[in-house]
Short mmCIF file of C-alpha atoms and ligand atoms in Angstrom, two decimals:
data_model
loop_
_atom_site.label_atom_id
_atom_site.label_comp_id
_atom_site.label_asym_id
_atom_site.label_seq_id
_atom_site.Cartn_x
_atom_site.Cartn_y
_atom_site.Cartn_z
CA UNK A 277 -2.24 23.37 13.38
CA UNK A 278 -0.20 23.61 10.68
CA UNK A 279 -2.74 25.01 7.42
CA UNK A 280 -0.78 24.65 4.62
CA UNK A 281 -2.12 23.20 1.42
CA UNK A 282 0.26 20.33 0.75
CA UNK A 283 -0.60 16.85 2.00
CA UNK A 284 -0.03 13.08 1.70
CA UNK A 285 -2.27 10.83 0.38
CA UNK A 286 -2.58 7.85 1.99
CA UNK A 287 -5.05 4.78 1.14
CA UNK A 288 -5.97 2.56 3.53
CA UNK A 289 -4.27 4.70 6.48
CA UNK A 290 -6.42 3.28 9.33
CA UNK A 291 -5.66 0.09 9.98
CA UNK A 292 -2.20 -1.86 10.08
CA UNK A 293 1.19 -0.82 8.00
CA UNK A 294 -1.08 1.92 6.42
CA UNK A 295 -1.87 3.40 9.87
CA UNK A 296 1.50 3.45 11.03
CA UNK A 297 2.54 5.66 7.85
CA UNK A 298 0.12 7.88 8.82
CA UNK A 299 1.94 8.07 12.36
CA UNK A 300 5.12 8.81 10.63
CA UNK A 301 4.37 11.28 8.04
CA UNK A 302 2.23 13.44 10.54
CA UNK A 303 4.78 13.25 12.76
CA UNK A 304 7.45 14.60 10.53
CA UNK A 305 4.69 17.41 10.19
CA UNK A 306 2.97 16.32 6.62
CA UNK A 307 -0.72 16.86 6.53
CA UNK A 308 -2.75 13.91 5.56
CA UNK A 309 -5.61 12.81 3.49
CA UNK A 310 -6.66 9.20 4.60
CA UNK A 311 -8.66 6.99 2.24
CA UNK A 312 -10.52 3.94 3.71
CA UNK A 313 -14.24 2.89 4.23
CA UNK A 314 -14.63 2.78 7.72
CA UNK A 315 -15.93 6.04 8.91
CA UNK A 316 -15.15 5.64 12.76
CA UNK A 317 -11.80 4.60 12.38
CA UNK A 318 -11.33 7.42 10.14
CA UNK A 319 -12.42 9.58 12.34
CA UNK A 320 -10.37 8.32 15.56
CA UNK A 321 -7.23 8.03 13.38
CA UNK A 322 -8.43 11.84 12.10
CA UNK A 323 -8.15 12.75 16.38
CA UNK A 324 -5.42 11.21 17.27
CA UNK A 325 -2.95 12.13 14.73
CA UNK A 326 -4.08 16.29 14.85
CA UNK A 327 -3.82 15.93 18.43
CA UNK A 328 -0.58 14.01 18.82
CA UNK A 329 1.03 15.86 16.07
CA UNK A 330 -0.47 18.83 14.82
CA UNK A 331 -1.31 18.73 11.88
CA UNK A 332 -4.46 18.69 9.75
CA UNK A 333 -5.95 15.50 8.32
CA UNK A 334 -8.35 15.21 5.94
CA UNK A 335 -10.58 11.82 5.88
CA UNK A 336 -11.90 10.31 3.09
CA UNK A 337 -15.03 7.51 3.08
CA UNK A 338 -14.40 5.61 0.19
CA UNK A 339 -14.72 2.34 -1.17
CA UNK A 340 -11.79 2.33 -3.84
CA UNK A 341 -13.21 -1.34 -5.06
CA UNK A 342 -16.07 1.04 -6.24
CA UNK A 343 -16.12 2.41 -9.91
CA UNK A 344 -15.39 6.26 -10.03
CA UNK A 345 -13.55 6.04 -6.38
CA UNK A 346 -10.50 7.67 -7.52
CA UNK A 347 -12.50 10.62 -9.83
CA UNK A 348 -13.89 11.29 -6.11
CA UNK A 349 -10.62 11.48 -5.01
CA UNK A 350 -9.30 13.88 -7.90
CA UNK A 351 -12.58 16.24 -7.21
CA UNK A 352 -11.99 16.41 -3.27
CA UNK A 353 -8.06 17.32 -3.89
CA UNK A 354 -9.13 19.62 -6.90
CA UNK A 355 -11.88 21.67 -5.36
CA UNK A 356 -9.39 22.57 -1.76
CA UNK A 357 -6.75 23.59 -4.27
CA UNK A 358 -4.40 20.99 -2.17
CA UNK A 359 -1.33 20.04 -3.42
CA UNK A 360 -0.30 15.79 -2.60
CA UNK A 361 3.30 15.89 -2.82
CA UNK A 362 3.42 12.59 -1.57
CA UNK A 363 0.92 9.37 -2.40
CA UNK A 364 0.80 6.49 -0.55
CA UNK A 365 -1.04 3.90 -2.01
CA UNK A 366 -1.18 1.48 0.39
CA UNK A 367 -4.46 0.00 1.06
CA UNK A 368 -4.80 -3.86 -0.73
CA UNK A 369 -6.67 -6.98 -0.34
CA UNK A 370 -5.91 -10.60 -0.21
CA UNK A 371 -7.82 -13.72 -1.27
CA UNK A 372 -6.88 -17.53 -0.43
CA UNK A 373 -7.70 -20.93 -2.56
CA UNK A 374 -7.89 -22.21 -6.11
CA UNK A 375 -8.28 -20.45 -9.17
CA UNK A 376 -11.30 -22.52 -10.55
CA UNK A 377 -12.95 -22.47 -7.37
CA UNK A 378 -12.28 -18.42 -6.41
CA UNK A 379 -15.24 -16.10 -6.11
CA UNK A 380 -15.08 -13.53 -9.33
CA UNK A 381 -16.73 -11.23 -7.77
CA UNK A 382 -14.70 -11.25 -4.95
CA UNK A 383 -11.12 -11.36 -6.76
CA UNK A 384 -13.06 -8.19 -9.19
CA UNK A 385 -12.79 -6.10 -6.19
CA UNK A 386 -8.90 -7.22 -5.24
CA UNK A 387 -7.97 -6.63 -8.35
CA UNK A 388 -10.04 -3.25 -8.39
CA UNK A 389 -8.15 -2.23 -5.09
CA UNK A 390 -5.20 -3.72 -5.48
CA UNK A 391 -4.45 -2.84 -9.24
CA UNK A 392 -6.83 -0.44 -10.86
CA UNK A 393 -7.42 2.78 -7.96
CA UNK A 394 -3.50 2.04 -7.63
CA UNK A 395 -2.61 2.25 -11.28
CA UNK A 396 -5.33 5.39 -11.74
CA UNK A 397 -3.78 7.17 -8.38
CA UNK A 398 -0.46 6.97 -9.46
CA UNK A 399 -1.24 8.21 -12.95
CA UNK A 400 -3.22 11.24 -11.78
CA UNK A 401 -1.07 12.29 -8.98
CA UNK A 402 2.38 11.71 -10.92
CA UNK A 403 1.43 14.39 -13.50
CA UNK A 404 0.61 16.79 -10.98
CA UNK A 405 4.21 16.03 -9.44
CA UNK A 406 5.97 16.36 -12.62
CA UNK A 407 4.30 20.00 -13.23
CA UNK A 408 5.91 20.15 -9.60
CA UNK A 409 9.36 18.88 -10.23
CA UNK A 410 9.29 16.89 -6.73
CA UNK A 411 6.78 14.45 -4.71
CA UNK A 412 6.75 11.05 -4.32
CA UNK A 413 4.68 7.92 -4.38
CA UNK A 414 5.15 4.86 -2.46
CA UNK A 415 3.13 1.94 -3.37
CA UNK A 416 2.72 -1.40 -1.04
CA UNK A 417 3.43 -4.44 -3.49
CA UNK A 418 4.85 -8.03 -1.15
CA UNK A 419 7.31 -10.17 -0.99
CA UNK A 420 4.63 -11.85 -3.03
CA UNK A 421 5.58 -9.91 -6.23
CA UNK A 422 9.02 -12.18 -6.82
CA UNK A 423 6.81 -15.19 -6.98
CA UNK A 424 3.93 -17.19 -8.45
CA UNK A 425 1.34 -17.84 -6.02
CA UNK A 426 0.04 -21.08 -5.99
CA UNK A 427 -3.38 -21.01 -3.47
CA UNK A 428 -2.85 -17.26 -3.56
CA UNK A 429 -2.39 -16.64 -7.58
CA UNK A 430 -4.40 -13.71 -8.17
CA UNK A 431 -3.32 -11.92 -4.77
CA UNK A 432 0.46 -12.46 -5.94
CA UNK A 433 -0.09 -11.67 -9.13
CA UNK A 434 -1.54 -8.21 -8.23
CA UNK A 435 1.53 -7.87 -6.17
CA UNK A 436 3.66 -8.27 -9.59
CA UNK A 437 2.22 -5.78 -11.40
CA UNK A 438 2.76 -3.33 -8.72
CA UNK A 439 5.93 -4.31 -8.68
CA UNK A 440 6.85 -4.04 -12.14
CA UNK A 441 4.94 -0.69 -12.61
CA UNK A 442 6.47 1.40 -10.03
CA UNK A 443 9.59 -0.14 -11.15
CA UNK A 444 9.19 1.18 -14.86
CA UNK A 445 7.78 4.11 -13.44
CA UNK A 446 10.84 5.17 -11.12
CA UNK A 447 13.41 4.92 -14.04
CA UNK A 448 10.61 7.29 -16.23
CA UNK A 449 10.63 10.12 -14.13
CA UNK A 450 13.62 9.66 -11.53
CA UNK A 451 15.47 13.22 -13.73
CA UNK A 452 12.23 14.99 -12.73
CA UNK A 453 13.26 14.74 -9.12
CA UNK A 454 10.56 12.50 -8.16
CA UNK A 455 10.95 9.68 -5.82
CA UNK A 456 9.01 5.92 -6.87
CA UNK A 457 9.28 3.26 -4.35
CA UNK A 458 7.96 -0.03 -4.28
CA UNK A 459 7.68 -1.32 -0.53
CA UNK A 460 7.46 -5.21 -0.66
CA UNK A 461 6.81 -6.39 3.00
CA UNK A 462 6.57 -10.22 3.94
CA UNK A 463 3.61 -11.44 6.23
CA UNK A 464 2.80 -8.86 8.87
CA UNK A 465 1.07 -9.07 12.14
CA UNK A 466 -2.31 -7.11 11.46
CA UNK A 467 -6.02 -8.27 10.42
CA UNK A 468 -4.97 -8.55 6.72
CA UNK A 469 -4.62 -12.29 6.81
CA UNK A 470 -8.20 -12.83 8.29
CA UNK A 471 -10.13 -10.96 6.33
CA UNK A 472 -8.14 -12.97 3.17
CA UNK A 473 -8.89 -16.46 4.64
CA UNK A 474 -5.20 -17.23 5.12
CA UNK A 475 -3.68 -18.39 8.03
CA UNK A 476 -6.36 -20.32 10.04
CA UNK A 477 -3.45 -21.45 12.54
CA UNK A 478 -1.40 -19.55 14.98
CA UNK A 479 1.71 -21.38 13.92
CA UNK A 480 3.91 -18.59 12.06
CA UNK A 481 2.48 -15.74 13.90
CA UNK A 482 5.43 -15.29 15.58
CA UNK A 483 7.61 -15.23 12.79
CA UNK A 484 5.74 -12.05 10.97
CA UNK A 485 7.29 -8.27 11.46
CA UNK A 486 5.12 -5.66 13.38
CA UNK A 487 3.37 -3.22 11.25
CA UNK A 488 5.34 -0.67 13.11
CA UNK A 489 8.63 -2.08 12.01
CA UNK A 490 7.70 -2.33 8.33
CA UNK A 491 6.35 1.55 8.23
CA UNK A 492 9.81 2.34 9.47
CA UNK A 493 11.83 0.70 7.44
CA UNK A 494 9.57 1.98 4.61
CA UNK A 495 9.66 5.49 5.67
CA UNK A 496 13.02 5.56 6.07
CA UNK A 497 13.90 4.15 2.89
CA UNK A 498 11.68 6.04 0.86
CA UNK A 499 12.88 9.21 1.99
CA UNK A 500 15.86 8.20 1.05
CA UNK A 501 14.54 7.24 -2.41
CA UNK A 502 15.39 3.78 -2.00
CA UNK A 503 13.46 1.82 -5.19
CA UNK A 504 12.41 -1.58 -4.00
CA UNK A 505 12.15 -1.80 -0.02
CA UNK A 506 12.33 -5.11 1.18
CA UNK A 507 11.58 -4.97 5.43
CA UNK A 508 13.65 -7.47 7.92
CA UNK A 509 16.11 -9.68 6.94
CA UNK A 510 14.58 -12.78 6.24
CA UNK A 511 12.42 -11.05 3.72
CA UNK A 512 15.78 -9.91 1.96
CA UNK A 513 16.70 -13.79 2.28
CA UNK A 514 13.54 -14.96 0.73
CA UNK A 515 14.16 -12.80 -2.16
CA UNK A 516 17.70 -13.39 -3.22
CA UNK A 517 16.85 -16.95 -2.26
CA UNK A 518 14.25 -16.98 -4.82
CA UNK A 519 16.25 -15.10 -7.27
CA UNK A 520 19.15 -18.09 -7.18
CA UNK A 521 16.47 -20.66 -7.43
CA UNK A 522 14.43 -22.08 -10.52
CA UNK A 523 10.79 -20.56 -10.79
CA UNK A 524 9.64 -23.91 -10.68
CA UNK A 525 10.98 -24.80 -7.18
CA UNK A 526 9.76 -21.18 -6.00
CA UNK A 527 6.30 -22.33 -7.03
CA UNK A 528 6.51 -25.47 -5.84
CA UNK A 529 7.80 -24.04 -2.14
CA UNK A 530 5.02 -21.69 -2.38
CA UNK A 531 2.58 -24.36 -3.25
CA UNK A 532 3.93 -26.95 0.02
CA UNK A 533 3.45 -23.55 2.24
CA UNK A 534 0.01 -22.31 1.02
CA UNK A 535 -1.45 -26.15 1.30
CA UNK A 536 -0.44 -25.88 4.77
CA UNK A 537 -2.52 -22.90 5.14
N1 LIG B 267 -0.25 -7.97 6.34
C1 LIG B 267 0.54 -8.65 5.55
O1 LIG B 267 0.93 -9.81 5.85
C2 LIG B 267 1.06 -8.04 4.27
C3 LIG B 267 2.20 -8.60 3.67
C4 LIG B 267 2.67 -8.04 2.48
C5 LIG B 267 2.02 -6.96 1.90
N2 LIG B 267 0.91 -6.44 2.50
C6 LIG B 267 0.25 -5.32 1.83
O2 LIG B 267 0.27 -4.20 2.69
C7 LIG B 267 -0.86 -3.35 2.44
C8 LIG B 267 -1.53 -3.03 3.76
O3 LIG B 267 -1.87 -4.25 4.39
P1 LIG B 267 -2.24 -4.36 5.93
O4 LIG B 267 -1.77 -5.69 6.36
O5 LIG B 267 -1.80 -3.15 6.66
O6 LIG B 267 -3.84 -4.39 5.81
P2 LIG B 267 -5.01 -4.11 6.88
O7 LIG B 267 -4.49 -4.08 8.26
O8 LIG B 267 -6.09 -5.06 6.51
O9 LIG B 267 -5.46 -2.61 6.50
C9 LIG B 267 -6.02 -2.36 5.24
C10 LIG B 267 -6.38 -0.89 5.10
O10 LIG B 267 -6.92 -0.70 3.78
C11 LIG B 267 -8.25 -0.17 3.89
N3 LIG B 267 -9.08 -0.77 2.83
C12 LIG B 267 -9.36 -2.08 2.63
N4 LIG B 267 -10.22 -2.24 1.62
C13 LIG B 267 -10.49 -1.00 1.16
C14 LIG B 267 -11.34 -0.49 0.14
N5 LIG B 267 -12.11 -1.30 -0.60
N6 LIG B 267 -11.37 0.86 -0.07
C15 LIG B 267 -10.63 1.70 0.70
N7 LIG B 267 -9.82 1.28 1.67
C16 LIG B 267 -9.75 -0.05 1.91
C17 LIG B 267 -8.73 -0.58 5.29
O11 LIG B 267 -9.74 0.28 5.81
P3 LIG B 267 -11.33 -0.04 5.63
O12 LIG B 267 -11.52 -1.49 5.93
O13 LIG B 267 -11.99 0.89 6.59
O14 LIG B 267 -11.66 0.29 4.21
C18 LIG B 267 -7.44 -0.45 6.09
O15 LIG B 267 -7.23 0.90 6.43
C19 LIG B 267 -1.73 -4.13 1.44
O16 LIG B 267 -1.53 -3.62 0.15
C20 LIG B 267 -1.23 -5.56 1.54
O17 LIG B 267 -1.41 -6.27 0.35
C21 LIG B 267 0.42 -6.95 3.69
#
């Protein structure tokens, strides 16, 4: 096993796109500290990935939706003296309907998950890189994050501020050597959509990338330091599409295809 102390953080690393970046980075020999809340899944992901690749991982239990997650984070990494040269945050929720009629509490934790542990993470682990001169951070924003999200407004909104911060954020500290990416996937086949109450029909299943094909596009390009990573195609389509059009008749498009949800 390899024992050094560097490693990559990744959140949500058990499951989906997150799961197959743990693949990748262990398999390019990067030990790993996995953040999610299921403990048996941690734990098989934990097996498989020190068996198939050698290396060590580390497994984290937490909720990050949970006040203080991330100063349990900072205390594990602090106390093994381990270095993250590379943090992943990855792990996000999604939530379906109308504004007025959304569940608070509900959208409280998306936007816990999805903007505060991502926003804390990034700030923590960043300094630590600069004192470093090199790391890097990847963070898992959507196609979502070009758009306002009728049916889906918080969810895409979340997705625009993680845009627009690891934007700002690459241009800040690109001198200091360290790469920011922003990977901005459109809908991908794993249990996401479910557990968000979107896509009750089968209809565009077909249509979405494999979580395997998005983690390698997004490995790829973020090794390569590549700022905003837009997987497949007709994602890149979408989003120059969008660009040309008015913001109204993006909404409105987005509106017509969330109704039909
Ligand atoms: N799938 C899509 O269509 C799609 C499209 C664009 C962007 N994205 C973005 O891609 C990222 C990954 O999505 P995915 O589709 O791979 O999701 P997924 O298959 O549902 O996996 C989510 C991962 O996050 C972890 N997680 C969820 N809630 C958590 C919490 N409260 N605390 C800690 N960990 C938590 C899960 O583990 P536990 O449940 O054990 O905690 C799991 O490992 C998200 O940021 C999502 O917004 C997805």
């Amino acid at each position: 096993m390899s024992e050094n102390n560097r490693y990559t953080l990744i959140t949500g690393g058990t499951e989906g796109i997150g799961l197959e970046l743990s693949r990748l980075f262990a398999k390019d020999k990067h030990n790993l500290i996995i953040v999610a809340r299921n403990k048996e899944r941690l734990e098989k992901v934990k097996k498989e990935v020190e068996k198939e690749f050698n290396i060590v991982a580390r497994i984290l239990s937490i909720d990050l939706s949970v006040n203080n997650s991330c100063e349990e984070i900072y205390r594990f990494v602090e106390k093994n003296n381990f270095v993250v040269d590379n943090l992943i945050n990855n792990a996000g929720i999604g939530s379906f309907g109308s504004f007025h009629e959304l569940d608070m509490e509900k959208e409280e934790k998306l936007i816990e998950i999805n903007i505060r542990s991502l926003t804390k993470l990034t700030n923590y682990f960043l300094k630590k890189m600069i004192d470093e001169k090199t790391g890097g951070i990847l963070n898992v924003a959507s196609t979502a994050a070009f758009l306002a999200g009728p049916k889906m407004n918080i969810y895409y909104a979340s997705k625009a501020y993680v845009l627009s911060l690891t934007e700002a954020i690459h241009e800040e500290v690109k001198d200091y050597g360290i790469r920011v990416s922003c990977l901005c996937p459109g809908a991908v086949q794993t249990a996401f959509q479910n557990k968000a109450g979107i896509m009750k029909n089968d209809k565009t299943k077909g249509l979405m990338m494999s979580p395997k094909e998005v983690a390698r596009i997004a490995y790829r390009d973020f090794k390569k330091g590549k700022v905003i990573i837009i997987p497949g195609f007709k994602n890149k389509l979408l989003v120059l599409g969008n660009k040309l059009a008015s913001r109204s008749l993006g909404r409105k498009i987005v509106m017509h295809s969330n109704k039909s949800k």
